[in-house]
Short mmCIF file of C-alpha atoms and ligand atoms in Angstrom, two decimals:
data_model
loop_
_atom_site.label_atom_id
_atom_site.label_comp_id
_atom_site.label_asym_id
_atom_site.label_seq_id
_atom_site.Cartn_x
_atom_site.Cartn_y
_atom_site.Cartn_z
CA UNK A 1 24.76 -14.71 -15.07
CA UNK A 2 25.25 -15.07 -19.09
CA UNK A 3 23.71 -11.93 -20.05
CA UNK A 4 24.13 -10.10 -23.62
CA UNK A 5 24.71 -7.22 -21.33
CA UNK A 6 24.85 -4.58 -24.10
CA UNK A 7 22.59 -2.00 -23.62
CA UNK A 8 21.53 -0.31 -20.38
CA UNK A 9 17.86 -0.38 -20.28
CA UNK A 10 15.12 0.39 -17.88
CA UNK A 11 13.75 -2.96 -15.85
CA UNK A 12 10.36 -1.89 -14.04
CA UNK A 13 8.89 -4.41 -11.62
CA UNK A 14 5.61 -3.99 -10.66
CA UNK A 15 3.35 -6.36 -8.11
CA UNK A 16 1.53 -7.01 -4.92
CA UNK A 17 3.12 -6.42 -1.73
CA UNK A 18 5.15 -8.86 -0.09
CA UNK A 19 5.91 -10.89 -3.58
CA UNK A 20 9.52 -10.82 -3.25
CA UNK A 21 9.96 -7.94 -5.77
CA UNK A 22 12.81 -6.20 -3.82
CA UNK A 23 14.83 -9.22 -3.41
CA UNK A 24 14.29 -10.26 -7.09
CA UNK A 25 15.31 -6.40 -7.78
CA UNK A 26 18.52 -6.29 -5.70
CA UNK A 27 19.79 -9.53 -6.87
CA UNK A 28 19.36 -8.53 -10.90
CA UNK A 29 21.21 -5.07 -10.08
CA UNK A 30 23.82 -6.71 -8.31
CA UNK A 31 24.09 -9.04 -11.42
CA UNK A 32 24.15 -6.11 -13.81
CA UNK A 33 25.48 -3.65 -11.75
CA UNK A 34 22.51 -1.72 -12.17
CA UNK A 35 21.16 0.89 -10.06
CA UNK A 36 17.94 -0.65 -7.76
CA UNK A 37 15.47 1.74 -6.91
CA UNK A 38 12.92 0.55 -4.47
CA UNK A 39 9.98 2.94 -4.82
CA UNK A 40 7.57 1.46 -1.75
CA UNK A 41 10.26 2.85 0.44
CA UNK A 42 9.69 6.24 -0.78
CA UNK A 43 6.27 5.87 0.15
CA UNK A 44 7.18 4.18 3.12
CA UNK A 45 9.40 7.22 4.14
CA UNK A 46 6.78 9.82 3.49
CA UNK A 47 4.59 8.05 5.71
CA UNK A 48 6.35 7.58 8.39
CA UNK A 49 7.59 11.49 8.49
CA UNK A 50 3.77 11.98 8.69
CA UNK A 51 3.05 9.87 11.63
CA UNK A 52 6.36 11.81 13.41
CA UNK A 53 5.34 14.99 12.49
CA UNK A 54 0.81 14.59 13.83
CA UNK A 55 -0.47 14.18 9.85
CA UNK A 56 -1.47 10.80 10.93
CA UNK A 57 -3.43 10.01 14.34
CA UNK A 58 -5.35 6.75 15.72
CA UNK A 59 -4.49 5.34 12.14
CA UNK A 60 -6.61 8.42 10.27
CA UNK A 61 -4.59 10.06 7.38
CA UNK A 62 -5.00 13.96 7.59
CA UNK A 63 -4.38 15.08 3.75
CA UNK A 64 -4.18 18.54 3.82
CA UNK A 65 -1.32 17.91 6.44
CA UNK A 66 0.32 15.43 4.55
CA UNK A 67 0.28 17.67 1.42
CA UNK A 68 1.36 20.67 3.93
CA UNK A 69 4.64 18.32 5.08
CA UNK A 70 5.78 17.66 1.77
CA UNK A 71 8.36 20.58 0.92
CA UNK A 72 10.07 19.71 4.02
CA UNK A 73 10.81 15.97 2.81
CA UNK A 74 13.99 15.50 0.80
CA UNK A 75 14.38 11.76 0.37
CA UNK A 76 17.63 10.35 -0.34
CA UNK A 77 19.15 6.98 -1.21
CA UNK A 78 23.09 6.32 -0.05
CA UNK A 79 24.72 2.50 -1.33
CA UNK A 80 24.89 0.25 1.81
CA UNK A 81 27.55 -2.34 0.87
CA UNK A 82 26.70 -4.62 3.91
CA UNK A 83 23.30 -4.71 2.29
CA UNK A 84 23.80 -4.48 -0.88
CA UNK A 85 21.23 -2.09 -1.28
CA UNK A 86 20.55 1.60 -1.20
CA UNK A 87 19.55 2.79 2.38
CA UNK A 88 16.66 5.42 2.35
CA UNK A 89 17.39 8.92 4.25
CA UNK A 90 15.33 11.61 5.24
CA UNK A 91 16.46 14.69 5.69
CA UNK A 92 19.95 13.42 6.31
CA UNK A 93 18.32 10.90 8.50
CA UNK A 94 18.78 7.02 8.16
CA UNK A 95 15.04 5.86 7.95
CA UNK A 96 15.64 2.47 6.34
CA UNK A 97 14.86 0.44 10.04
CA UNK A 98 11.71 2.45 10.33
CA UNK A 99 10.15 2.12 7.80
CA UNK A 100 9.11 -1.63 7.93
CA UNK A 101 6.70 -1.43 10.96
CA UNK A 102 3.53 -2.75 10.98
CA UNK A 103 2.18 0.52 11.92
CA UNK A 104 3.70 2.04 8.80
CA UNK A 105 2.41 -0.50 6.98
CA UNK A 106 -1.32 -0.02 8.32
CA UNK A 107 -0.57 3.45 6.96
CA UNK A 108 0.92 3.78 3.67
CA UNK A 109 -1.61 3.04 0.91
CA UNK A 110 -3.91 5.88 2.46
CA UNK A 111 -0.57 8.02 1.92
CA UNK A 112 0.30 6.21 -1.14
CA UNK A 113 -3.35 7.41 -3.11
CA UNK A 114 -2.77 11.33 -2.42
CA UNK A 115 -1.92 13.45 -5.18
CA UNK A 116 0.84 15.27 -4.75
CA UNK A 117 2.04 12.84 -2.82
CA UNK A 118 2.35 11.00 -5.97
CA UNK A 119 3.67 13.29 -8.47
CA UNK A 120 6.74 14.18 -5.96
CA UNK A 121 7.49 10.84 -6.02
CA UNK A 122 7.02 10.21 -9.33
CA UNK A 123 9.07 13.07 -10.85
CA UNK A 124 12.48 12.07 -8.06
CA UNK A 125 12.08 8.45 -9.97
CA UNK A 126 11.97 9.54 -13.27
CA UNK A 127 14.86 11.60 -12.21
CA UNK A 128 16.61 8.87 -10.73
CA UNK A 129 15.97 6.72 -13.86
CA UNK A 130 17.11 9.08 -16.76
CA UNK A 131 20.40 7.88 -17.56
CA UNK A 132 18.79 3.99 -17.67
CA UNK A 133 20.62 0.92 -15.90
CA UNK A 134 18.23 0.88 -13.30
CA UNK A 135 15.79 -2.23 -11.69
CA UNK A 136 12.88 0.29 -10.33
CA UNK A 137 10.56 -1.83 -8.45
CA UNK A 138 6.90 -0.71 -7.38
CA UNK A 139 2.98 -0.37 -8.57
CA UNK A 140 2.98 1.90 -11.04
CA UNK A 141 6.66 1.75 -12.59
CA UNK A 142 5.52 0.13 -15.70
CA UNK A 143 2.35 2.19 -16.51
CA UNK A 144 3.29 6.05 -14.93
CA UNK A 145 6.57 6.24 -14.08
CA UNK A 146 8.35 4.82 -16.83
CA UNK A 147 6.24 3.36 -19.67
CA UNK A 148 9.13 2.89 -22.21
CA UNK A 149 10.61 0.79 -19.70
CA UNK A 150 12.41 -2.09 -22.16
CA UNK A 151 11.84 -4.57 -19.77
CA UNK A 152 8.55 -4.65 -17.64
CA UNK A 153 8.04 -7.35 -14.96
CA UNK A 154 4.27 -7.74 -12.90
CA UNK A 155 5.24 -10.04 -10.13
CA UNK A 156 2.81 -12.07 -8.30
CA UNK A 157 1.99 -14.67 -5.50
CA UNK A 158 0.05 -16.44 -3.65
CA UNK A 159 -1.46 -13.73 -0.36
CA UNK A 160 -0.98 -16.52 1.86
CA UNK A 161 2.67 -17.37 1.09
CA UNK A 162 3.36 -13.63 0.69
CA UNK A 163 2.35 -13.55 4.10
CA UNK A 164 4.40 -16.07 5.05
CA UNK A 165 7.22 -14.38 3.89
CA UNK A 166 6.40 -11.20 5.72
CA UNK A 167 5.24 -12.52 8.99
CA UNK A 168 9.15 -14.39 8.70
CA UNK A 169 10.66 -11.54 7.93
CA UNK A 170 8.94 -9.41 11.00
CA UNK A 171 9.43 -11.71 13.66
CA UNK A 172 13.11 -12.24 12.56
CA UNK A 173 13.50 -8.65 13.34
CA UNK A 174 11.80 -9.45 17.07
CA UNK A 175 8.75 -7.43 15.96
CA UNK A 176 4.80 -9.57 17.60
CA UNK A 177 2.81 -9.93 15.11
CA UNK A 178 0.63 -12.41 14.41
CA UNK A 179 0.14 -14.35 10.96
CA UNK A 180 -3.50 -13.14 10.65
CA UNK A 181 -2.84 -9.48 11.06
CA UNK A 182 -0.16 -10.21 8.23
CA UNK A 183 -2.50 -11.39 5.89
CA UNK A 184 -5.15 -9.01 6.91
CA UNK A 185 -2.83 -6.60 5.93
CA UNK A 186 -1.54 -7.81 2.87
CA UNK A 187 -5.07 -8.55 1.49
CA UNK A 188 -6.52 -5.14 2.44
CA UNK A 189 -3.09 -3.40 0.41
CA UNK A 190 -3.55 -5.47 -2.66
CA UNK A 191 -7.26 -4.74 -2.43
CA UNK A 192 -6.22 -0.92 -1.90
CA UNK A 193 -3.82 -0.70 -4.50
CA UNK A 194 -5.73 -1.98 -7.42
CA UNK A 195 -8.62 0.05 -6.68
CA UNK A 196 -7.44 3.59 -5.49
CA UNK A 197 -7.99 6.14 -8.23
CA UNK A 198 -5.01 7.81 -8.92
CA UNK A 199 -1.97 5.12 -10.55
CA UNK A 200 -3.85 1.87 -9.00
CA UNK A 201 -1.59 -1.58 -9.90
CA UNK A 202 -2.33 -3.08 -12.54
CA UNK A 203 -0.04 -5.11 -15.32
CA UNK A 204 1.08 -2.56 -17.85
CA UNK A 205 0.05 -4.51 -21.47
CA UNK A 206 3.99 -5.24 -22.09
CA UNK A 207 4.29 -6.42 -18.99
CA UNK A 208 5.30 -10.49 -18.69
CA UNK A 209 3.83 -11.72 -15.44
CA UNK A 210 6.42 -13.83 -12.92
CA UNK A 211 4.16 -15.87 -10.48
CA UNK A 212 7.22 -17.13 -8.13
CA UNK A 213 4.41 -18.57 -5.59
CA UNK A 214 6.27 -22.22 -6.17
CA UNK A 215 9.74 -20.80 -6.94
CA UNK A 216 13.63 -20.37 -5.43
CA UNK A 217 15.53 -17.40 -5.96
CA UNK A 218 17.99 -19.00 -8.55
CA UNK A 219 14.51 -20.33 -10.87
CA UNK A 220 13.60 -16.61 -10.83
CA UNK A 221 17.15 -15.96 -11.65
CA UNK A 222 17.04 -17.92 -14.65
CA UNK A 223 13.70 -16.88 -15.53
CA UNK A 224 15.25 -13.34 -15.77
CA UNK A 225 18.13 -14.32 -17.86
CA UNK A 226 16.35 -15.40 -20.11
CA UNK A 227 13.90 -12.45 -20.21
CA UNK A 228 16.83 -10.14 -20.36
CA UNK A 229 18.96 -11.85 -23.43
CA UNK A 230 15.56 -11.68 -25.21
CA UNK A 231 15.21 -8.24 -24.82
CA UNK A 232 18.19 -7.38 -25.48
CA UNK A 233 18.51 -9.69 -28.34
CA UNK A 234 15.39 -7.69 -29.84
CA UNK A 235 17.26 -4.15 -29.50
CA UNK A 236 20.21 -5.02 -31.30
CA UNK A 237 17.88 -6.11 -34.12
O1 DC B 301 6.46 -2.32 -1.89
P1 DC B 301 6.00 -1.89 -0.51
O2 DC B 301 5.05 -2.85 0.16
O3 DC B 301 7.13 -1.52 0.39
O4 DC B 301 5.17 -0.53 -0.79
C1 DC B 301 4.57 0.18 0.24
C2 DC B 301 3.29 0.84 -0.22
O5 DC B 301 3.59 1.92 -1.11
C3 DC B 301 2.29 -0.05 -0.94
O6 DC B 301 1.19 -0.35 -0.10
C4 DC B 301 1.81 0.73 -2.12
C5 DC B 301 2.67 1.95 -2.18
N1 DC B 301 3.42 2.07 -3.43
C6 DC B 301 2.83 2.77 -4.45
O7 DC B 301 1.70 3.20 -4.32
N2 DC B 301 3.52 2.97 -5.61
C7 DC B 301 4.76 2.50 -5.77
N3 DC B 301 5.42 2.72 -6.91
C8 DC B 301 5.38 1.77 -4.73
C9 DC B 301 4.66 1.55 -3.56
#
């Protein structure tokens, strides 16, 4: 990529589930060598420590029990160069398999809108994000977590081919499912993200918006380079 790589900045990515965000993420840090922080798998990770540890049953959040768990969660990220992405621990324990179920899925916004849920989160990304040259991708990267973010993307496609792309993705893996309970799912987690109270989605006012409903990896590529040389353009100014 022909980048005016000069300054490391902050590139937040914010969007619906399912809209190709971590991909687009990973494949900019590679280019940059940037740090990629994917913040749904935080989430992800809580959750599924609460359905292994009785906080969740039948599909019902308990809160207090969630908030109860929390100071025995240490999340951690360790480079996986088959990947070429960071693999998600908790606890010492490799999570990053687990935490793409359906039934994790079903489970996470309810997780995702508690409290202090949120603000643990929150403060281990703003941690992770302080010395800059990182791609953080999530909901709320470029209003809460990092609103002097230098580059902010809000990412966003089609439900249908989003759950497409999931429903792929799943059944690669071996995992029946069925395309409706896909898009039932992605429909009520966009509906549930823009609408819970605390940090719902929306596109921070700097944000440019990347609809990639109609596009290949390598257009989004170039749509990014060009983004990026902009922006950095602008700071050397
Ligand atoms: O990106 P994802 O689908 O893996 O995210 C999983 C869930 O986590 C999603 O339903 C919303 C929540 N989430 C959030 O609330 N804030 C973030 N920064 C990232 C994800």
């Amino acid at each position: 990529m022909e980048t005016l790589n000069r300054r490391k900045i902050i590139i937040a990515i914010d969007g619906f589930s399912s809209c190709g965000k971590s991909t687009f993420a990973k494949s900019i840090a590679a280019r940059l060598g940037y740090i990629f922080i994917d913040t749904g798998a935080m989430y992800r990770a809580v959750t599924l420590y609460a359905l292994e540890h009785g906080a969740i049953r039948s599909g019902i959040v308990d809160e207090e029990r969630v908030v109860a768990l929390l100071p025995e969660i240490t999340i951690s990220f360790r480079f996986n160069p088959q990947r070429g992405a960071s693999d998600i621990y908790v606890n010492g324990d490799l999570v990053e398999g687990k935490i793409r179920t359906i039934e994790v899925s079903n489970c996470v916004s309810p997780v995702s809108s508690i409290r202090e849920v949120r603000e643990k989160l929150v403060a281990m990304q703003q941690q992770m994000g302080r010395a800059r040259g990182v791609v953080m991708d999530g909901r709320d990267i470029g209003t809460v977590v990092f609103p002097d973010a230098e580059l902010k993307i809000y990412m966003t496609a089609d439900a249908k081919v989003r759950a497409e792309r999931r429903y792929i993705e799943l059944t690669e893996k071996g995992d029946k499912v069925s395309f409706e309970e896909i898009l039932d799912n992605v429909i009520s987690r966009d509906k549930a993200d823009m609408s819970r109270a605390i940090s719902p989605l929306r596109k921070a006012d700097d944000a440019i918006v990347l609809d990639n409903s109609a596009m290949s990896v390598e257009e989004q590529m170039e749509w990014f380079e060009h983004e990026f040389n902009r922006v950095q353009a602008a700071l050397a100014e």
